[in-house]
Amino acid sequence: MKCEHYREMFLDQKHGMLGEAEQAALQQHLNSCAACREELAAVQLIWNKLGEIAMPEPSEKMELKFHAMLNDFKQAASEPGKLTSWKERVKQLWQLQYRMPLAYAILAVVLGIGATLLLQSNSRQQQQLQAMQTQLHELKQTMMLAMLDNPLASERIKAVSYTSDIKQPDKMVIEALLETLNNDPNVNVRLSTLEALSQMGNYPEVRSGLIQSITTQDSPLVQTTIADVMLKLQEKRAVHPFKELLKQKDLDEVVRQKIKTTIGKLI
């Protein structure tokens, strides 16, 4: 394999997301490739330096810039073409994060400063505060959607975890999560997505999407977990797709027993 492939595994290794085989393959490559060892050492140095960066106190100029950024987003939101362009710029910046860790840190600092500014608003700014909170909410959703396209599984899991900060996910977010649940190649990402969706069981489109997903899953872990979710939600409409899943001859026996038990409790 090319060095680029192994270098893309560095972040997964840092977050403990590599399987035993992947970890062994990466270590074997590092033992024989001085260039990749140097690259890993440089990346680790950057990570360490970023961890030492203190959050700066927001100046008046920074507050003005933050307001300007939110105003730009608000104006773009009123014009679909501009909104798409704005989101693409955010997406392009975010997708550079594993090659340019500093861009990731800067964006995190900007959001942190923005949150600080929101908390510092006084009673005379409540109306403006509400508008800023709405735009910040949309910004979080935009970045979460961009991160779901990241080639690293650990970053996609991180994106899914951000949904806990989104109190009212819009249609795009729900559709993106369902798409991830049905098509992501990494089982851990799908499990994390299923957990996130289970917290949104009060949305009809989430329930319908989970029901439709039952027969598309091929991982025993995901199949048993989705059975638990349907039981938790007491979703009786899941009985039919579960019965369809039982017709699969190669279905794991543990999964088969789990589904039969779930059907019995839902009926």
Tab-separated table of C-alpha atoms in Angstrom:
chain	number	residue	atom	x	y	z
A	1	MET	CA	0.000	0.000	0.000
A	2	LYS	CA	1.061	3.600	-0.551
A	3	CYS	CA	2.277	5.778	2.311
A	4	GLU	CA	-0.739	8.065	1.848
A	5	HIS	CA	-3.053	5.223	2.865
A	6	TYR	CA	-1.169	4.635	6.107
A	7	ARG	CA	-0.948	8.353	6.875
A	8	GLU	CA	-4.736	8.561	6.678
A	9	MET	CA	-4.786	6.029	9.538
A	10	PHE	CA	-2.877	8.294	11.942
A	11	LEU	CA	-5.974	10.026	13.305
A	12	ASP	CA	-7.848	6.740	13.742
A	13	GLN	CA	-4.855	5.422	15.661
A	14	LYS	CA	-4.828	8.496	17.919
A	15	HIS	CA	-8.501	7.958	18.812
A	16	GLY	CA	-8.099	4.195	19.251
A	17	MET	CA	-10.342	3.429	16.272
A	18	LEU	CA	-8.055	0.952	14.489
A	19	GLY	CA	-8.768	-2.755	14.573
A	20	GLU	CA	-6.026	-5.172	15.582
A	21	ALA	CA	-5.208	-6.043	11.967
A	22	GLU	CA	-5.070	-2.389	10.916
A	23	GLN	CA	-2.924	-1.472	13.905
A	24	ALA	CA	-0.510	-4.310	13.150
A	25	ALA	CA	-0.313	-3.328	9.469
A	26	LEU	CA	0.329	0.316	10.343
A	27	GLN	CA	3.020	-0.584	12.875
A	28	GLN	CA	4.704	-2.905	10.383
A	29	HIS	CA	4.739	-0.128	7.795
A	30	LEU	CA	6.130	2.392	10.286
A	31	ASN	CA	8.924	-0.024	11.186
A	32	SER	CA	10.055	-0.072	7.563
A	33	CYS	CA	9.241	3.499	6.434
A	34	ALA	CA	11.329	6.338	7.870
A	35	ALA	CA	9.309	8.981	5.987
A	36	CYS	CA	6.034	7.904	7.614
A	37	ARG	CA	7.681	7.746	11.051
A	38	GLU	CA	8.808	11.333	10.581
A	39	GLU	CA	5.360	12.334	9.354
A	40	LEU	CA	3.688	10.724	12.388
A	41	ALA	CA	6.108	12.446	14.735
A	42	ALA	CA	5.358	15.805	13.105
A	43	VAL	CA	1.600	15.243	13.325
A	44	GLN	CA	1.870	14.242	17.005
A	45	LEU	CA	3.872	17.392	17.680
A	46	ILE	CA	1.135	19.516	16.090
A	47	TRP	CA	-1.558	17.735	18.142
A	48	ASN	CA	0.438	18.384	21.319
A	49	LYS	CA	0.945	22.057	20.449
A	50	LEU	CA	-2.729	22.528	19.665
A	51	GLY	CA	-3.606	21.078	23.051
A	52	GLU	CA	-1.480	23.790	24.681
A	53	ILE	CA	-3.281	26.676	22.942
A	54	ALA	CA	-5.205	28.762	25.466
A	55	MET	CA	-8.622	30.160	24.567
A	56	PRO	CA	-8.117	33.896	23.944
A	57	GLU	CA	-10.402	36.493	25.471
A	58	PRO	CA	-12.660	37.878	22.723
A	59	SER	CA	-11.910	41.472	21.769
A	60	GLU	CA	-14.430	44.009	20.456
A	61	LYS	CA	-13.006	43.507	16.983
A	62	MET	CA	-13.507	39.741	17.249
A	63	GLU	CA	-17.127	40.280	18.294
A	64	LEU	CA	-17.720	42.464	15.238
A	65	LYS	CA	-16.186	39.811	12.989
A	66	PHE	CA	-18.318	37.126	14.560
A	67	HIS	CA	-21.468	39.201	14.037
A	68	ALA	CA	-20.414	39.802	10.427
A	69	MET	CA	-19.983	36.050	9.859
A	70	LEU	CA	-23.457	35.318	11.213
A	71	ASN	CA	-24.961	38.117	9.148
A	72	ASP	CA	-23.389	36.637	6.037
A	73	PHE	CA	-24.919	33.284	6.867
A	74	LYS	CA	-28.315	34.884	7.500
A	75	GLN	CA	-28.214	36.658	4.149
A	76	ALA	CA	-27.154	33.453	2.409
A	77	ALA	CA	-30.019	31.569	4.054
A	78	SER	CA	-32.495	33.870	2.338
A	79	GLU	CA	-31.000	33.036	-1.061
A	80	PRO	CA	-30.708	29.248	-1.688
A	81	GLY	CA	-27.889	29.608	-4.214
A	82	LYS	CA	-25.745	31.618	-1.829
A	83	LEU	CA	-26.517	29.285	1.065
A	84	THR	CA	-25.257	26.311	-0.942
A	85	SER	CA	-22.073	28.207	-1.781
A	86	TRP	CA	-21.571	29.180	1.881
A	87	LYS	CA	-22.045	25.607	3.052
A	88	GLU	CA	-19.627	24.353	0.405
A	89	ARG	CA	-16.955	26.717	1.733
A	90	VAL	CA	-17.458	25.380	5.255
A	91	LYS	CA	-17.366	21.833	3.935
A	92	GLN	CA	-14.143	22.444	2.008
A	93	LEU	CA	-12.488	23.919	5.102
A	94	TRP	CA	-13.606	21.022	7.297
A	95	GLN	CA	-12.430	18.375	4.850
A	96	LEU	CA	-8.894	19.768	5.116
A	97	GLN	CA	-8.707	19.040	8.826
A	98	TYR	CA	-6.713	15.801	8.680
A	99	ARG	CA	-4.176	17.450	6.378
A	100	MET	CA	-4.265	20.829	8.132
A	101	PRO	CA	-4.975	20.333	11.870
A	102	LEU	CA	-4.552	24.074	12.438
A	103	ALA	CA	-7.672	24.823	10.361
A	104	TYR	CA	-9.640	22.488	12.620
A	105	ALA	CA	-8.320	24.240	15.737
A	106	ILE	CA	-9.040	27.728	14.398
A	107	LEU	CA	-12.631	26.795	13.572
A	108	ALA	CA	-13.086	25.332	17.056
A	109	VAL	CA	-11.687	28.521	18.605
A	110	VAL	CA	-14.055	30.662	16.514
A	111	LEU	CA	-17.041	28.638	17.688
A	112	GLY	CA	-15.831	28.826	21.271
A	113	ILE	CA	-15.485	32.591	21.049
A	114	GLY	CA	-18.934	32.782	19.513
A	115	ALA	CA	-20.414	30.840	22.416
A	116	THR	CA	-18.645	33.155	24.852
A	117	LEU	CA	-20.065	36.199	23.111
A	118	LEU	CA	-23.534	34.744	23.285
A	119	LEU	CA	-23.204	34.226	27.022
A	120	GLN	CA	-21.971	37.789	27.486
A	121	SER	CA	-25.041	39.342	25.874
A	122	ASN	CA	-27.150	41.451	28.255
A	123	SER	CA	-30.901	41.886	28.548
A	124	ARG	CA	-30.996	44.624	25.908
A	125	GLN	CA	-29.613	42.219	23.347
A	126	GLN	CA	-32.031	39.338	23.883
A	127	GLN	CA	-33.633	39.633	20.471
A	128	GLN	CA	-30.260	39.719	18.779
A	129	LEU	CA	-29.090	36.856	20.976
A	130	GLN	CA	-31.990	34.679	19.844
A	131	ALA	CA	-31.169	35.372	16.196
A	132	MET	CA	-27.498	34.551	16.766
A	133	GLN	CA	-28.394	31.316	18.539
A	134	THR	CA	-30.527	30.295	15.577
A	135	GLN	CA	-27.702	30.984	13.133
A	136	LEU	CA	-25.179	29.188	15.348
A	137	HIS	CA	-27.536	26.204	15.466
A	138	GLU	CA	-27.619	26.158	11.658
A	139	LEU	CA	-23.843	26.476	11.546
A	140	LYS	CA	-23.463	23.422	13.796
A	141	GLN	CA	-25.741	21.433	11.520
A	142	THR	CA	-23.795	22.533	8.437
A	143	MET	CA	-20.482	21.449	9.940
A	144	MET	CA	-21.924	18.159	11.133
A	145	LEU	CA	-23.137	17.400	7.601
A	146	ALA	CA	-19.720	18.272	6.187
A	147	MET	CA	-17.937	15.995	8.678
A	148	LEU	CA	-20.108	13.023	7.675
A	149	ASP	CA	-18.244	13.044	4.339
A	150	ASN	CA	-14.856	12.716	6.038
A	151	PRO	CA	-12.904	9.615	4.886
A	152	LEU	CA	-11.901	8.820	8.480
A	153	ALA	CA	-14.403	6.721	10.441
A	154	SER	CA	-13.399	8.397	13.716
A	155	GLU	CA	-14.344	11.798	12.319
A	156	ARG	CA	-17.693	10.522	11.052
A	157	ILE	CA	-18.400	9.137	14.543
A	158	LYS	CA	-17.460	12.528	15.973
A	159	ALA	CA	-19.877	14.193	13.543
A	160	VAL	CA	-22.683	11.905	14.668
A	161	SER	CA	-21.918	12.675	18.315
A	162	TYR	CA	-22.428	16.374	17.612
A	163	THR	CA	-26.127	15.746	17.054
A	164	SER	CA	-26.524	15.750	20.842
A	165	ASP	CA	-25.914	19.520	20.661
A	166	ILE	CA	-28.608	19.986	18.013
A	167	LYS	CA	-31.883	20.374	19.860
A	168	GLN	CA	-34.085	20.488	16.774
A	169	PRO	CA	-32.431	18.689	13.834
A	170	ASP	CA	-33.853	19.681	10.488
A	171	LYS	CA	-34.842	17.403	7.605
A	172	MET	CA	-31.365	17.511	6.045
A	173	VAL	CA	-29.711	16.288	9.247
A	174	ILE	CA	-32.202	13.458	9.735
A	175	GLU	CA	-31.841	12.349	6.107
A	176	ALA	CA	-28.043	12.457	6.392
A	177	LEU	CA	-28.099	10.319	9.524
A	178	LEU	CA	-30.427	7.772	7.931
A	179	GLU	CA	-28.195	7.688	4.846
A	180	THR	CA	-25.194	7.054	7.112
A	181	LEU	CA	-27.046	4.313	8.978
A	182	ASN	CA	-27.907	2.523	5.750
A	183	ASN	CA	-24.726	2.986	3.736
A	184	ASP	CA	-21.677	3.767	5.863
A	185	PRO	CA	-19.084	0.985	5.397
A	186	ASN	CA	-17.966	1.144	9.039
A	187	VAL	CA	-20.072	-0.787	11.567
A	188	ASN	CA	-19.020	1.463	14.462
A	189	VAL	CA	-20.216	4.527	12.569
A	190	ARG	CA	-23.562	2.856	11.878
A	191	LEU	CA	-23.930	1.887	15.543
A	192	SER	CA	-23.174	5.444	16.668
A	193	THR	CA	-25.675	6.758	14.143
A	194	LEU	CA	-28.329	4.335	15.350
A	195	GLU	CA	-27.790	5.507	18.912
A	196	ALA	CA	-28.149	9.148	17.814
A	197	LEU	CA	-31.329	8.403	15.879
A	198	SER	CA	-32.813	6.531	18.828
A	199	GLN	CA	-32.701	9.820	20.744
A	200	MET	CA	-34.863	11.391	18.019
A	201	GLY	CA	-37.693	8.884	18.279
A	202	ASN	CA	-40.250	11.664	18.632
A	203	TYR	CA	-39.737	12.568	14.966
A	204	PRO	CA	-42.065	10.542	12.676
A	205	GLU	CA	-39.548	10.600	9.813
A	206	VAL	CA	-36.907	9.069	12.098
A	207	ARG	CA	-39.222	6.217	13.112
A	208	SER	CA	-40.172	5.538	9.490
A	209	GLY	CA	-36.521	5.637	8.420
A	210	LEU	CA	-35.490	3.191	11.148
A	211	ILE	CA	-38.277	0.787	10.156
A	212	GLN	CA	-37.170	0.890	6.512
A	213	SER	CA	-33.570	0.318	7.581
A	214	ILE	CA	-34.272	-2.991	9.340
A	215	THR	CA	-34.059	-5.206	6.253
A	216	THR	CA	-31.070	-3.340	4.776
A	217	GLN	CA	-28.678	-4.040	7.657
A	218	ASP	CA	-26.222	-6.925	7.307
A	219	SER	CA	-24.245	-6.566	10.538
A	220	PRO	CA	-25.430	-8.752	13.451
A	221	LEU	CA	-24.448	-5.979	15.881
A	222	VAL	CA	-26.549	-3.406	14.062
A	223	GLN	CA	-29.443	-5.860	13.644
A	224	THR	CA	-29.614	-6.636	17.377
A	225	THR	CA	-29.210	-2.978	18.306
A	226	ILE	CA	-31.994	-1.846	15.995
A	227	ALA	CA	-34.205	-4.497	17.585
A	228	ASP	CA	-33.492	-2.914	20.992
A	229	VAL	CA	-34.284	0.538	19.591
A	230	MET	CA	-37.615	-0.572	18.126
A	231	LEU	CA	-38.519	-2.186	21.436
A	232	LYS	CA	-37.542	0.954	23.336
A	233	LEU	CA	-39.718	3.053	21.016
A	234	GLN	CA	-42.505	0.447	21.141
A	235	GLU	CA	-42.740	0.711	17.365
A	236	LYS	CA	-45.213	-2.019	16.381
A	237	ARG	CA	-44.785	-1.219	12.678
A	238	ALA	CA	-41.352	-2.834	12.944
A	239	VAL	CA	-42.919	-6.297	13.332
A	240	HIS	CA	-43.435	-6.813	9.586
A	241	PRO	CA	-39.840	-5.945	8.500
A	242	PHE	CA	-38.510	-8.062	11.370
A	243	LYS	CA	-40.527	-11.018	10.053
A	244	GLU	CA	-39.060	-10.360	6.608
A	245	LEU	CA	-35.574	-10.389	8.132
A	246	LEU	CA	-36.289	-13.788	9.701
A	247	LYS	CA	-36.775	-15.202	6.193
A	248	GLN	CA	-33.069	-14.729	5.451
A	249	LYS	CA	-31.475	-18.186	5.535
A	250	ASP	CA	-28.022	-16.898	6.476
A	251	LEU	CA	-29.276	-14.768	9.390
A	252	ASP	CA	-27.103	-15.103	12.495
A	253	GLU	CA	-28.741	-17.439	15.043
A	254	VAL	CA	-28.266	-15.025	17.928
A	255	VAL	CA	-29.893	-12.300	15.855
A	256	ARG	CA	-32.720	-14.641	14.903
A	257	GLN	CA	-33.548	-15.374	18.540
A	258	LYS	CA	-33.261	-11.691	19.435
A	259	ILE	CA	-35.710	-10.693	16.716
A	260	LYS	CA	-38.190	-13.398	17.658
A	261	THR	CA	-38.124	-12.174	21.246
A	262	THR	CA	-38.552	-8.565	20.093
A	263	ILE	CA	-41.517	-9.459	17.872
A	264	GLY	CA	-43.154	-11.259	20.772
A	265	LYS	CA	-42.836	-8.185	22.978
A	266	LEU	CA	-44.102	-5.805	20.306
A	267	ILE	CA	-47.196	-7.763	19.329
